[in-house]
mmCIF file of C-alpha atoms in Angstrom:
data_model
loop_
_atom_site.group_PDB
_atom_site.id
_atom_site.type_symbol
_atom_site.label_atom_id
_atom_site.label_comp_id
_atom_site.label_asym_id
_atom_site.label_seq_id
_atom_site.Cartn_x
_atom_site.Cartn_y
_atom_site.Cartn_z
ATOM 1 C CA UNK A 1 106.593 108.287 84.836
ATOM 2 C CA UNK A 2 104.721 104.771 85.099
ATOM 3 C CA UNK A 3 105.403 102.626 88.349
ATOM 4 C CA UNK A 4 106.893 99.571 86.863
ATOM 5 C CA UNK A 5 105.780 97.580 90.102
ATOM 6 C CA UNK A 6 102.314 98.883 90.136
ATOM 7 C CA UNK A 7 100.755 95.332 89.406
ATOM 8 C CA UNK A 8 103.059 93.474 91.711
ATOM 9 C CA UNK A 9 101.916 95.677 94.357
ATOM 10 C CA UNK A 10 98.433 95.156 93.989
ATOM 11 C CA UNK A 11 98.974 91.458 94.256
ATOM 12 C CA UNK A 12 101.014 91.788 97.318
ATOM 13 C CA UNK A 13 98.198 93.972 98.883
ATOM 14 C CA UNK A 14 95.840 91.047 98.257
ATOM 15 C CA UNK A 15 98.054 88.314 99.715
ATOM 16 C CA UNK A 16 99.350 90.293 102.665
ATOM 17 C CA UNK A 17 102.802 88.146 102.194
ATOM 18 C CA UNK A 18 105.027 91.127 102.356
ATOM 19 C CA UNK A 19 105.501 93.167 105.519
ATOM 20 C CA UNK A 20 107.419 96.276 106.454
ATOM 21 C CA UNK A 21 108.411 96.283 110.256
ATOM 22 C CA UNK A 22 110.596 97.882 112.850
ATOM 23 C CA UNK A 23 110.878 97.989 116.822
ATOM 24 C CA UNK A 24 112.196 100.419 119.243
ATOM 25 C CA UNK A 25 113.840 99.221 122.454
ATOM 26 C CA UNK A 26 114.118 100.525 125.860
ATOM 27 C CA UNK A 27 117.664 101.489 127.070
ATOM 28 C CA UNK A 28 119.558 98.818 129.141
ATOM 29 C CA UNK A 29 120.307 99.507 132.766
ATOM 30 C CA UNK A 30 123.420 98.678 134.396
ATOM 31 C CA UNK A 31 125.967 99.573 137.193
ATOM 32 C CA UNK A 32 129.169 101.425 136.238
ATOM 33 C CA UNK A 33 132.272 102.867 138.278
ATOM 34 C CA UNK A 34 132.902 105.993 136.285
ATOM 35 C CA UNK A 35 132.008 107.877 133.026
ATOM 36 C CA UNK A 36 133.873 107.617 129.860
ATOM 37 C CA UNK A 37 134.975 104.501 127.751
ATOM 38 C CA UNK A 38 134.886 101.397 129.808
ATOM 39 C CA UNK A 39 134.324 97.511 129.485
ATOM 40 C CA UNK A 40 130.753 96.678 130.665
ATOM 41 C CA UNK A 41 130.109 93.010 131.446
ATOM 42 C CA UNK A 42 126.705 91.062 131.993
ATOM 43 C CA UNK A 43 127.447 91.175 135.645
ATOM 44 C CA UNK A 44 126.749 94.837 135.824
ATOM 45 C CA UNK A 45 123.340 94.350 134.073
ATOM 46 C CA UNK A 46 120.294 95.505 136.268
ATOM 47 C CA UNK A 47 117.737 95.388 133.512
ATOM 48 C CA UNK A 48 118.137 94.204 129.726
ATOM 49 C CA UNK A 49 116.398 95.831 127.088
ATOM 50 C CA UNK A 50 112.802 95.081 126.174
ATOM 51 C CA UNK A 51 110.958 96.058 123.110
ATOM 52 C CA UNK A 52 108.942 99.008 123.810
ATOM 53 C CA UNK A 53 106.773 99.111 120.279
ATOM 54 C CA UNK A 54 106.436 97.302 117.078
ATOM 55 C CA UNK A 55 105.249 98.820 114.187
ATOM 56 C CA UNK A 56 104.332 97.265 110.583
ATOM 57 C CA UNK A 57 102.459 97.533 107.398
ATOM 58 C CA UNK A 58 101.612 94.919 104.704
ATOM 59 C CA UNK A 59 101.833 96.259 101.345
ATOM 60 C CA UNK A 60 98.862 98.470 100.342
ATOM 61 C CA UNK A 61 97.535 98.573 103.733
ATOM 62 C CA UNK A 62 97.925 101.135 106.625
ATOM 63 C CA UNK A 63 100.632 101.096 109.661
ATOM 64 C CA UNK A 64 99.699 99.409 112.640
ATOM 65 C CA UNK A 65 101.245 99.071 115.914
ATOM 66 C CA UNK A 66 101.863 97.478 119.203
ATOM 67 C CA UNK A 67 103.227 98.640 122.590
ATOM 68 C CA UNK A 68 104.334 97.016 125.782
ATOM 69 C CA UNK A 69 101.680 97.225 128.553
ATOM 70 C CA UNK A 70 101.318 99.677 131.326
ATOM 71 C CA UNK A 71 103.505 97.755 133.483
ATOM 72 C CA UNK A 72 106.251 97.819 130.609
ATOM 73 C CA UNK A 73 105.866 93.929 130.057
ATOM 74 C CA UNK A 74 106.494 93.135 126.154
ATOM 75 C CA UNK A 75 105.180 89.405 126.490
ATOM 76 C CA UNK A 76 101.585 90.014 125.038
ATOM 77 C CA UNK A 77 102.879 92.325 122.240
ATOM 78 C CA UNK A 78 105.590 89.938 121.164
ATOM 79 C CA UNK A 79 103.231 86.954 121.163
ATOM 80 C CA UNK A 80 100.623 88.909 119.048
ATOM 81 C CA UNK A 81 103.404 89.962 116.459
ATOM 82 C CA UNK A 82 104.936 86.640 116.299
ATOM 83 C CA UNK A 83 101.508 85.054 115.328
ATOM 84 C CA UNK A 84 101.091 87.978 112.854
ATOM 85 C CA UNK A 85 104.444 87.039 111.265
ATOM 86 C CA UNK A 86 103.112 83.166 110.841
ATOM 87 C CA UNK A 87 101.633 84.023 107.468
ATOM 88 C CA UNK A 88 104.315 86.349 106.216
ATOM 89 C CA UNK A 89 107.027 85.149 103.585
ATOM 90 C CA UNK A 90 109.025 88.431 103.060
ATOM 91 C CA UNK A 91 109.950 90.877 105.692
ATOM 92 C CA UNK A 92 111.392 94.424 104.790
ATOM 93 C CA UNK A 93 113.730 95.942 107.429
ATOM 94 C CA UNK A 94 116.266 98.630 107.714
ATOM 95 C CA UNK A 95 119.144 96.781 109.493
ATOM 96 C CA UNK A 96 116.931 94.071 110.338
ATOM 97 C CA UNK A 97 119.338 91.041 109.717
ATOM 98 C CA UNK A 98 121.594 92.508 112.394
ATOM 99 C CA UNK A 99 119.175 94.214 114.900
ATOM 100 C CA UNK A 100 115.601 93.932 114.634
ATOM 101 C CA UNK A 101 114.891 90.187 113.922
ATOM 102 C CA UNK A 102 117.660 89.103 116.383
ATOM 103 C CA UNK A 103 116.397 91.235 119.066
ATOM 104 C CA UNK A 104 112.841 89.888 118.467
ATOM 105 C CA UNK A 105 113.934 86.377 118.492
ATOM 106 C CA UNK A 106 115.930 86.998 121.767
ATOM 107 C CA UNK A 107 112.778 88.164 123.411
ATOM 108 C CA UNK A 108 110.604 85.453 122.056
ATOM 109 C CA UNK A 109 113.097 82.997 123.343
ATOM 110 C CA UNK A 110 113.640 84.311 126.508
ATOM 111 C CA UNK A 111 109.814 84.587 127.515
ATOM 112 C CA UNK A 112 109.131 81.107 125.860
ATOM 113 C CA UNK A 113 106.617 82.502 123.283
ATOM 114 C CA UNK A 114 105.872 81.324 119.878
ATOM 115 C CA UNK A 115 109.140 81.113 117.807
ATOM 116 C CA UNK A 116 109.437 83.826 114.905
ATOM 117 C CA UNK A 117 108.929 82.069 111.658
ATOM 118 C CA UNK A 118 111.897 81.828 109.341
ATOM 119 C CA UNK A 119 111.127 84.465 106.523
ATOM 120 C CA UNK A 120 113.035 85.787 103.689
ATOM 121 C CA UNK A 121 114.406 89.205 104.701
ATOM 122 C CA UNK A 122 115.009 92.129 102.520
ATOM 123 C CA UNK A 123 117.337 94.547 104.210
ATOM 124 C CA UNK A 124 117.406 97.957 102.897
ATOM 125 C CA UNK A 125 120.489 98.821 104.705
ATOM 126 C CA UNK A 126 122.671 95.996 103.246
ATOM 127 C CA UNK A 127 121.117 96.579 99.781
ATOM 128 C CA UNK A 128 122.031 100.199 99.918
ATOM 129 C CA UNK A 129 125.474 99.482 100.847
ATOM 130 C CA UNK A 130 126.157 96.884 98.284
ATOM 131 C CA UNK A 131 124.285 98.829 95.556
ATOM 132 C CA UNK A 132 125.275 102.559 96.107
ATOM 133 C CA UNK A 133 128.014 104.675 96.987
ATOM 134 C CA UNK A 134 125.698 106.990 98.671
ATOM 135 C CA UNK A 135 126.977 109.717 101.173
ATOM 136 C CA UNK A 136 125.028 107.747 104.096
ATOM 137 C CA UNK A 137 122.961 104.496 104.034
ATOM 138 C CA UNK A 138 120.967 105.680 106.875
ATOM 139 C CA UNK A 139 117.125 105.831 106.672
ATOM 140 C CA UNK A 140 117.162 109.515 107.780
ATOM 141 C CA UNK A 141 119.421 110.546 104.929
ATOM 142 C CA UNK A 142 117.699 108.671 102.009
ATOM 143 C CA UNK A 143 114.452 109.949 103.349
ATOM 144 C CA UNK A 144 115.702 113.509 103.141
ATOM 145 C CA UNK A 145 117.380 112.788 99.855
ATOM 146 C CA UNK A 146 114.121 111.441 98.411
ATOM 147 C CA UNK A 147 111.898 114.346 99.588
ATOM 148 C CA UNK A 148 110.280 112.231 102.310
ATOM 149 C CA UNK A 149 111.258 114.733 105.198
ATOM 150 C CA UNK A 150 113.588 112.523 107.089
ATOM 151 C CA UNK A 151 113.013 111.275 110.474
ATOM 152 C CA UNK A 152 111.320 112.723 113.318
ATOM 153 C CA UNK A 153 113.780 114.326 115.710
ATOM 154 C CA UNK A 154 114.410 112.076 118.820
ATOM 155 C CA UNK A 155 117.034 111.727 121.202
ATOM 156 C CA UNK A 156 118.049 109.613 124.221
ATOM 157 C CA UNK A 157 115.938 111.430 126.718
ATOM 158 C CA UNK A 158 112.913 110.472 124.719
ATOM 159 C CA UNK A 159 113.469 106.643 125.433
ATOM 160 C CA UNK A 160 114.097 107.729 129.046
ATOM 161 C CA UNK A 161 110.850 109.668 128.965
ATOM 162 C CA UNK A 162 108.845 106.466 127.881
ATOM 163 C CA UNK A 163 110.435 104.347 130.624
ATOM 164 C CA UNK A 164 110.032 106.836 133.217
ATOM 165 C CA UNK A 165 106.240 107.061 132.145
ATOM 166 C CA UNK A 166 106.367 110.776 131.048
ATOM 167 C CA UNK A 167 102.887 111.731 129.769
ATOM 168 C CA UNK A 168 102.946 111.816 126.017
ATOM 169 C CA UNK A 169 106.469 110.046 125.607
ATOM 170 C CA UNK A 170 105.174 106.919 124.375
ATOM 171 C CA UNK A 171 102.660 108.621 121.958
ATOM 172 C CA UNK A 172 105.597 110.562 120.560
ATOM 173 C CA UNK A 173 107.655 107.545 119.836
ATOM 174 C CA UNK A 174 104.855 105.519 118.319
ATOM 175 C CA UNK A 175 104.519 108.371 115.727
ATOM 176 C CA UNK A 176 108.299 108.488 115.080
ATOM 177 C CA UNK A 177 108.400 104.579 114.551
ATOM 178 C CA UNK A 178 105.169 104.785 112.173
ATOM 179 C CA UNK A 179 106.815 107.285 109.884
ATOM 180 C CA UNK A 180 109.878 105.361 109.676
ATOM 181 C CA UNK A 181 107.824 102.192 108.517
ATOM 182 C CA UNK A 182 106.193 104.409 105.870
ATOM 183 C CA UNK A 183 109.413 105.965 104.688
ATOM 184 C CA UNK A 184 111.020 102.359 104.702
ATOM 185 C CA UNK A 185 108.300 101.169 102.413
ATOM 186 C CA UNK A 186 108.662 103.891 100.041
ATOM 187 C CA UNK A 187 112.360 103.839 100.115
ATOM 188 C CA UNK A 188 112.432 100.241 99.115
ATOM 189 C CA UNK A 189 110.465 100.808 96.018
ATOM 190 C CA UNK A 190 112.052 103.733 95.034
ATOM 191 C CA UNK A 191 115.468 101.773 95.181
ATOM 192 C CA UNK A 192 114.144 98.549 93.883
ATOM 193 C CA UNK A 193 115.004 99.187 90.251
ATOM 194 C CA UNK A 194 118.602 100.097 91.143
ATOM 195 C CA UNK A 195 119.522 97.268 93.795
ATOM 196 C CA UNK A 196 122.382 95.254 92.637
ATOM 197 C CA UNK A 197 120.662 92.050 93.868
ATOM 198 C CA UNK A 198 117.799 91.008 96.033
ATOM 199 C CA UNK A 199 117.519 87.948 98.318
ATOM 200 C CA UNK A 200 114.194 86.629 96.559
ATOM 201 C CA UNK A 201 112.413 87.118 93.541
ATOM 202 C CA UNK A 202 109.113 89.285 94.387
ATOM 203 C CA UNK A 203 107.611 87.530 91.514
ATOM 204 C CA UNK A 204 107.568 84.159 93.071
ATOM 205 C CA UNK A 205 105.284 85.952 95.724
ATOM 206 C CA UNK A 206 102.985 86.867 93.116
ATOM 207 C CA UNK A 207 102.498 83.770 90.696
ATOM 208 C CA UNK A 208 101.731 80.321 92.088
ATOM 209 C CA UNK A 209 104.113 77.631 91.370
ATOM 210 C CA UNK A 210 101.804 76.032 88.596
ATOM 211 C CA UNK A 211 102.537 79.133 86.651
ATOM 212 C CA UNK A 212 106.209 79.199 86.904
ATOM 213 C CA UNK A 213 106.895 77.501 83.833
ATOM 214 C CA UNK A 214 106.563 80.854 82.111
ATOM 215 C CA UNK A 215 109.322 83.228 82.065
ATOM 216 C CA UNK A 216 108.654 86.410 83.987
ATOM 217 C CA UNK A 217 111.033 89.118 85.398
ATOM 218 C CA UNK A 218 112.170 88.217 89.055
ATOM 219 C CA UNK A 219 112.005 91.791 90.274
ATOM 220 C CA UNK A 220 108.686 93.317 88.947
ATOM 221 C CA UNK A 221 107.041 89.955 87.653
ATOM 222 C CA UNK A 222 106.271 91.064 84.147
ATOM 223 C CA UNK A 223 105.849 88.631 81.280
ATOM 224 C CA UNK A 224 107.322 91.336 78.843
ATOM 225 C CA UNK A 225 110.914 90.749 78.157
ATOM 226 C CA UNK A 226 113.626 90.628 75.387
ATOM 227 C CA UNK A 227 116.015 87.816 74.725
ATOM 228 C CA UNK A 228 119.262 89.979 73.857
ATOM 229 C CA UNK A 229 122.087 87.298 74.532
ATOM 230 C CA UNK A 230 123.619 84.028 75.353
ATOM 231 C CA UNK A 231 125.471 83.314 78.635
ATOM 232 C CA UNK A 232 127.969 80.275 78.072
ATOM 233 C CA UNK A 233 128.596 78.290 81.336
ATOM 234 C CA UNK A 234 130.287 74.921 81.889
ATOM 235 C CA UNK A 235 127.175 73.133 81.867
ATOM 236 C CA UNK A 236 125.288 74.760 78.984
ATOM 237 C CA UNK A 237 124.097 77.955 77.674
ATOM 238 C CA UNK A 238 121.665 80.528 79.601
ATOM 239 C CA UNK A 239 119.439 82.830 77.791
ATOM 240 C CA UNK A 240 119.789 86.491 78.933
ATOM 241 C CA UNK A 241 116.521 88.507 79.388
ATOM 242 C CA UNK A 242 115.847 92.175 79.448
ATOM 243 C CA UNK A 243 112.574 93.121 81.228
ATOM 244 C CA UNK A 244 110.552 95.877 78.901
ATOM 245 C CA UNK A 245 108.797 97.043 82.194
ATOM 246 C CA UNK A 246 111.464 97.564 84.509
ATOM 247 C CA UNK A 247 114.596 97.147 82.523
ATOM 248 C CA UNK A 248 115.940 94.397 84.689
ATOM 249 C CA UNK A 249 118.207 91.967 83.150
ATOM 250 C CA UNK A 250 118.762 88.323 84.126
ATOM 251 C CA UNK A 251 119.864 84.864 83.284
ATOM 252 C CA UNK A 252 117.160 82.466 82.587
ATOM 253 C CA UNK A 253 117.749 79.414 84.576
ATOM 254 C CA UNK A 254 116.568 76.814 82.024
ATOM 255 C CA UNK A 255 119.353 75.732 79.470
ATOM 256 C CA UNK A 256 117.265 75.135 76.349
ATOM 257 C CA UNK A 257 118.250 77.648 73.616
#
């Protein structure tokens, strides 16, 4: 079966404008009176979470990563990654809106580092929840369902081992995290034709603005489409298009018919 996104992938590879990324954080340390369910307040914190490792890949490129230094200081890593993100237009994450982007912004803010550029976020967890009635929307489940092997086994003790500098623990976490990014990329492209909606037209990443007067599919950027209906609105009629490449349907924004 032909990949309907092959052309757009080639263009994104050249531009390096779309990034897939993830991060792993250390456990928070705090004082507690007892085991079991209880209220923990900020007054009990000994040390808040830091970012252990950040891993990313641009479309069509290999996975790269950074880690905190030998003193478990994450500032140099965060500054480097924030600079990498300055030329990015779209970031793809799994639960990134609720976690990864917010954690990264907090650490950059706390350490007075270069602010994270505002980018469009494609959150595959949110898109899965709004598009599918799947048994689970977790990355692990979808990786297994799509024959990608699932996540590498990791438990709380593995994060503790990294903090305690156990030999090989950081390397194991990096391998675990890099596979997550590879799976994230493959899952997004696998599910892309079926998403109910995406927050940005990937076609706008591929074509310069001066070419946007032509009608192209907002999902795969193909110029091959069929007009099949008229959609009436209060301010005029809109043409309904169907892409002959990926079967996406959309309403043209121009009102001339």
